[in-house]
CSV table of C-alpha atoms in Angstrom, one decimal:
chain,number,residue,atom,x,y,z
T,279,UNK,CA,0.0,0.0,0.0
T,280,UNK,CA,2.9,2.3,0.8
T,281,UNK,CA,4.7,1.4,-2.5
T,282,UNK,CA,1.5,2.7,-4.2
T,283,UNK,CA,1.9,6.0,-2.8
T,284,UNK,CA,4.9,6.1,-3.2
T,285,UNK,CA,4.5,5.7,-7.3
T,286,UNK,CA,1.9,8.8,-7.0
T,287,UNK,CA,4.5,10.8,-5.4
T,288,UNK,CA,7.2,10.1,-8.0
T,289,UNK,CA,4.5,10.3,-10.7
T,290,UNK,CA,3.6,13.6,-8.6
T,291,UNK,CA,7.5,15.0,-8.9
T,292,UNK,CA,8.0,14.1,-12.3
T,293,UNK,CA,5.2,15.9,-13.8
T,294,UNK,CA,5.5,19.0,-12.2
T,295,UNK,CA,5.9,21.2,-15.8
T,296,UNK,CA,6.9,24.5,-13.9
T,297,UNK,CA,7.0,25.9,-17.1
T,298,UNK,CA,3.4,26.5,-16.6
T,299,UNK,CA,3.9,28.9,-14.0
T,300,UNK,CA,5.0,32.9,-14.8
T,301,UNK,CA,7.8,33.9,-13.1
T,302,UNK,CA,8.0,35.3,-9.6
T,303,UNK,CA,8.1,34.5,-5.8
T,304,UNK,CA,5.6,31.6,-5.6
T,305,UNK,CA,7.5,30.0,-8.9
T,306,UNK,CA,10.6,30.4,-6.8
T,307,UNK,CA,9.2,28.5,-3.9
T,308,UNK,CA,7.7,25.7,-6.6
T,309,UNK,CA,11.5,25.3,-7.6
T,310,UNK,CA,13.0,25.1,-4.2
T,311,UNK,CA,9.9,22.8,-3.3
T,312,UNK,CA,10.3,20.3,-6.5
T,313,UNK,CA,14.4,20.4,-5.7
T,314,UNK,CA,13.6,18.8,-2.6
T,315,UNK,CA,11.2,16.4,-3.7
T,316,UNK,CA,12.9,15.6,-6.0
T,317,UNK,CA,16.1,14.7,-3.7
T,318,UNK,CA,13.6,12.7,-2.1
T,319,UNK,CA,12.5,10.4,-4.6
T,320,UNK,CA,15.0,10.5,-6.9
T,321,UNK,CA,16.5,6.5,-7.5
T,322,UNK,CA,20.0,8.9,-9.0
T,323,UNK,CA,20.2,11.1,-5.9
T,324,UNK,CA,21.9,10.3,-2.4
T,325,UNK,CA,18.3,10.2,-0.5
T,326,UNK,CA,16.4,8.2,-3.3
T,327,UNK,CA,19.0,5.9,-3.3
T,328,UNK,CA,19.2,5.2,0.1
T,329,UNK,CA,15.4,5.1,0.3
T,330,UNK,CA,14.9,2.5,-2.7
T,331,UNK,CA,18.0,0.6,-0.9
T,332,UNK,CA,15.7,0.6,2.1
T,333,UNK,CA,12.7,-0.4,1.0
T,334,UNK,CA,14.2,-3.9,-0.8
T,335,UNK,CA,15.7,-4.3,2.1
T,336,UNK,CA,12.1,-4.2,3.7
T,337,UNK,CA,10.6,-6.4,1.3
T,338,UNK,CA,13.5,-8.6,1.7
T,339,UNK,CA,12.4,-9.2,5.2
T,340,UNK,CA,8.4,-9.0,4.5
T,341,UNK,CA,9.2,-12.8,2.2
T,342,UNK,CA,11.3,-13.9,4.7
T,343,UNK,CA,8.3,-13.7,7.3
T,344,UNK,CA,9.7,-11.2,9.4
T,345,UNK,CA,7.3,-8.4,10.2
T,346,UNK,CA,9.7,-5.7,10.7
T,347,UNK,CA,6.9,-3.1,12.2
T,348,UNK,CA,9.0,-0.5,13.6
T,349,UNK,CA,10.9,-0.3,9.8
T,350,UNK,CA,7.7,-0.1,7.9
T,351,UNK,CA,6.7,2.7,10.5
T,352,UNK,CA,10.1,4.7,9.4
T,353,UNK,CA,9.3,4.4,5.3
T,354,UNK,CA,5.9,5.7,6.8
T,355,UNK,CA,7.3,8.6,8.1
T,356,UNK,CA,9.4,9.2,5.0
T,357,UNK,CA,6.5,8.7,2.5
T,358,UNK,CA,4.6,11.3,4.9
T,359,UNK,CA,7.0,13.6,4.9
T,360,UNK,CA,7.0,13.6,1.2
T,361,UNK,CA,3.6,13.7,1.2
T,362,UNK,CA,3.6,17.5,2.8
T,363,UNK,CA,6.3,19.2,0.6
T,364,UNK,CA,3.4,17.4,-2.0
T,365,UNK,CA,0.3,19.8,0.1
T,366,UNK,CA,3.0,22.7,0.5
T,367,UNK,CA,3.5,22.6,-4.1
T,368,UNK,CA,-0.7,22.0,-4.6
T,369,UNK,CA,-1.4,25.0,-2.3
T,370,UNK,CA,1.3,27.1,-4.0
T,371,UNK,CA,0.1,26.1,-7.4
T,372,UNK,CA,-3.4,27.2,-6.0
T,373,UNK,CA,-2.5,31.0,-5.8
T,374,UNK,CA,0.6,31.3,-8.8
T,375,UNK,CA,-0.3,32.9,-11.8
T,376,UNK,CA,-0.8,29.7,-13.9
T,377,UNK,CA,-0.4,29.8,-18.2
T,378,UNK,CA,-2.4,26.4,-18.4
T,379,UNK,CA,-5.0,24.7,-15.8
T,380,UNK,CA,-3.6,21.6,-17.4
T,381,UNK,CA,-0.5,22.0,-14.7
T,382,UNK,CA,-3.2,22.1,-11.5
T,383,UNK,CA,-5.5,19.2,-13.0
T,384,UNK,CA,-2.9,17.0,-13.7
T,385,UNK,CA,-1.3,17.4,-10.6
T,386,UNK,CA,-4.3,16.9,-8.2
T,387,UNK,CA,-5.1,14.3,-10.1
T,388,UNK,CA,-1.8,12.5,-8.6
T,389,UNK,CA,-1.9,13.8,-5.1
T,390,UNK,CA,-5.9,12.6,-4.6
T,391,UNK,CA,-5.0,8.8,-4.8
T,392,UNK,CA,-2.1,9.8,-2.4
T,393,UNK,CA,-3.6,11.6,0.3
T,394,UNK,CA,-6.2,8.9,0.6
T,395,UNK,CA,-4.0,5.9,0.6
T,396,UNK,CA,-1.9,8.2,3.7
T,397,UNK,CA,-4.8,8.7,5.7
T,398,UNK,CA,-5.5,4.7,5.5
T,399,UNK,CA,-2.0,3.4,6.7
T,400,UNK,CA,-2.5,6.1,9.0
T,401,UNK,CA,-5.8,5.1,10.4
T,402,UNK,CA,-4.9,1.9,10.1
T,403,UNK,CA,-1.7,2.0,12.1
T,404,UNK,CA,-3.7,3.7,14.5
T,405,UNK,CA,-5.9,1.0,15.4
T,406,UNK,CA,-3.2,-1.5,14.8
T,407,UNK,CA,-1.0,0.2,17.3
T,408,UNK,CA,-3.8,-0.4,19.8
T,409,UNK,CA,-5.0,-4.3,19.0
T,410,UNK,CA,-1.3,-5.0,19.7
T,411,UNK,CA,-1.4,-3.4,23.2
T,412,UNK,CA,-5.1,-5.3,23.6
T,413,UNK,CA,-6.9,-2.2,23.7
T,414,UNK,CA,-10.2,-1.2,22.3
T,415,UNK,CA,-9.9,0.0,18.6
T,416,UNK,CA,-9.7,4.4,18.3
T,417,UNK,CA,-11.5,4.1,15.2
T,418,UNK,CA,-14.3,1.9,15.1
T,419,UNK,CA,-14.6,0.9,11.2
T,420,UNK,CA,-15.9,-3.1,10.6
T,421,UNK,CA,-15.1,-6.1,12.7
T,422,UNK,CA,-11.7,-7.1,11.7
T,423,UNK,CA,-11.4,-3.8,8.8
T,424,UNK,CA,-8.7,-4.5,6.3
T,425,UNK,CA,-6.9,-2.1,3.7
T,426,UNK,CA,-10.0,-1.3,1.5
T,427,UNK,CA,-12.6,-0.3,5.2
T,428,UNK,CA,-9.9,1.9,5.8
T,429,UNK,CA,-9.3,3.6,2.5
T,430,UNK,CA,-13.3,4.1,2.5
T,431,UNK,CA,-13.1,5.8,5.7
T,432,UNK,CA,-10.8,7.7,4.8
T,433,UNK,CA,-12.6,8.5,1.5
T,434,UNK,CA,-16.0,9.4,3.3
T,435,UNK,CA,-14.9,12.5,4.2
T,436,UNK,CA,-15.4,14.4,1.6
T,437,UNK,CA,-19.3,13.4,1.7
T,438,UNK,CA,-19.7,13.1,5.6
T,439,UNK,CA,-17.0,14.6,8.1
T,440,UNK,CA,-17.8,12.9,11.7
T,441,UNK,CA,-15.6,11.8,14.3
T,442,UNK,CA,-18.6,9.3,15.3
T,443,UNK,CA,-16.0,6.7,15.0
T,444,UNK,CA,-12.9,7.8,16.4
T,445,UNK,CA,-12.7,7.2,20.4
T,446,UNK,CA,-9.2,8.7,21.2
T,447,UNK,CA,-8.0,12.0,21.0
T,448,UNK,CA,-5.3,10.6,18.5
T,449,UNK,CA,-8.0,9.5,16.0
T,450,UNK,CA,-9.3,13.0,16.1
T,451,UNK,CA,-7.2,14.5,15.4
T,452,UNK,CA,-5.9,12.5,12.6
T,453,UNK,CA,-9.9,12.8,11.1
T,454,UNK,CA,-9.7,16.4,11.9
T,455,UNK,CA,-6.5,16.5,9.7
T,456,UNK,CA,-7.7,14.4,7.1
T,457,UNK,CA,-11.0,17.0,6.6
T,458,UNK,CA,-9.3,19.9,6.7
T,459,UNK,CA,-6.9,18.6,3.7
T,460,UNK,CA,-9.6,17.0,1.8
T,461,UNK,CA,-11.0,20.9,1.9
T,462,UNK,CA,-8.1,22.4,0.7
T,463,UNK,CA,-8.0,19.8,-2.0
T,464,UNK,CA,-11.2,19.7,-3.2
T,465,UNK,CA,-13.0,23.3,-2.0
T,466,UNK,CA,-10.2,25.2,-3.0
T,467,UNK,CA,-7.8,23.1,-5.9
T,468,UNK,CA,-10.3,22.1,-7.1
T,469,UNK,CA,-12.8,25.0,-7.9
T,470,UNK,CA,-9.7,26.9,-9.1
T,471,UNK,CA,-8.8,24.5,-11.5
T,472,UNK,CA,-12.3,24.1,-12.7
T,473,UNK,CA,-12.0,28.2,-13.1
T,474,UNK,CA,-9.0,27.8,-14.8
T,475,UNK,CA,-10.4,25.4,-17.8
T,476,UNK,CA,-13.3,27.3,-18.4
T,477,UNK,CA,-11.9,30.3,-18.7
């Protein structure tokens, strides 16, 4: 599921035309942005490397039957953190003077599948976290929920925002996240890219 995401992102980086964008301050910031997430995921630079080195490494051990949480929580963490330079470029691309709305479709487009599939390790690791300890699930999705429950719930946001289901403050605030992104994605990206191709 994390690899997934992690093809969006790259996919993400790759088609980021900054040609579309008239020069100026938020084009500066796109650059510096896209330089760094570029480092990130990048198999030919020093970080990508080491990440791609990492994760067949992971998979190594997934085959071998070892479970290797705590690793799979760190290539979490990383894919997140690419994930938010990702939010940081859509919301600058939401306020640049942009040549073609091709540039902003495109590109939410490839960050929708991502931000969903997040929000579902997420959510997921979440409840995870707590079976292991024998605790009571934070968010109450299906008896026994698996990848797809959890990419729904994180889905059903954008129809019905409740925190009905979440029982810790953890959960929350991980929902609260998840609607105030899923805002900015769709109320704002996307009704300016709308604007943009009928113009």
């Amino acid at each position: 599921m994390l690899l997934v995401t992690f093809i969006f992102t790259e996919q993400f980086d790759r088609n980021l035309d900054l040609e579309a964008v008239e020069e100026g301050a938020i084009r500066n910031f796109l650059e510096i942005s896209h330089s760094f997430l570029d480092a990130l995921t990048n198999h030919m630079q020093p970080i990508g490397a080491a990440f791609f080195v990492y994760t067949f490494i992971l998979i190594a051990l997934r085959l071998l039957g070892n479970k290797s949480r705590r690793l799979i929580d760190m290539l979490a963490i990383f894919l997140t953190s690419c994930w938010i330079v990702e939010l940081v470029i859509i919301n600058l691309l939401l306020i640049a003077p942009i040549k073609s709305p091709v540039l902003l479709i495109i590109e939410l487009l490839l960050f929708i599948p991502i931000i969903l599939i997040c929000f579902s390790w997420w959510y997921w690791r979440i409840n995870h976290g707590r079976s292991s300890k024998n605790l009571s699930p934070a968010i109450a999705v299906t008896d026994g929920p698996g990848a797809l429950e959890y990419f729904f719930f994180a889905a059903e946001v954008c129809f019905d925002y409740s925190q009905d289901s979440c029982k810790t403050s953890i959960a929350k605030m991980v929902r609260l996240l998840n609607g105030f992104v899923v805002l900015d994605i769709f109320g704002l990206t996307l009704s300016r890219a709308v604007d943009l191709a009928v113009r």
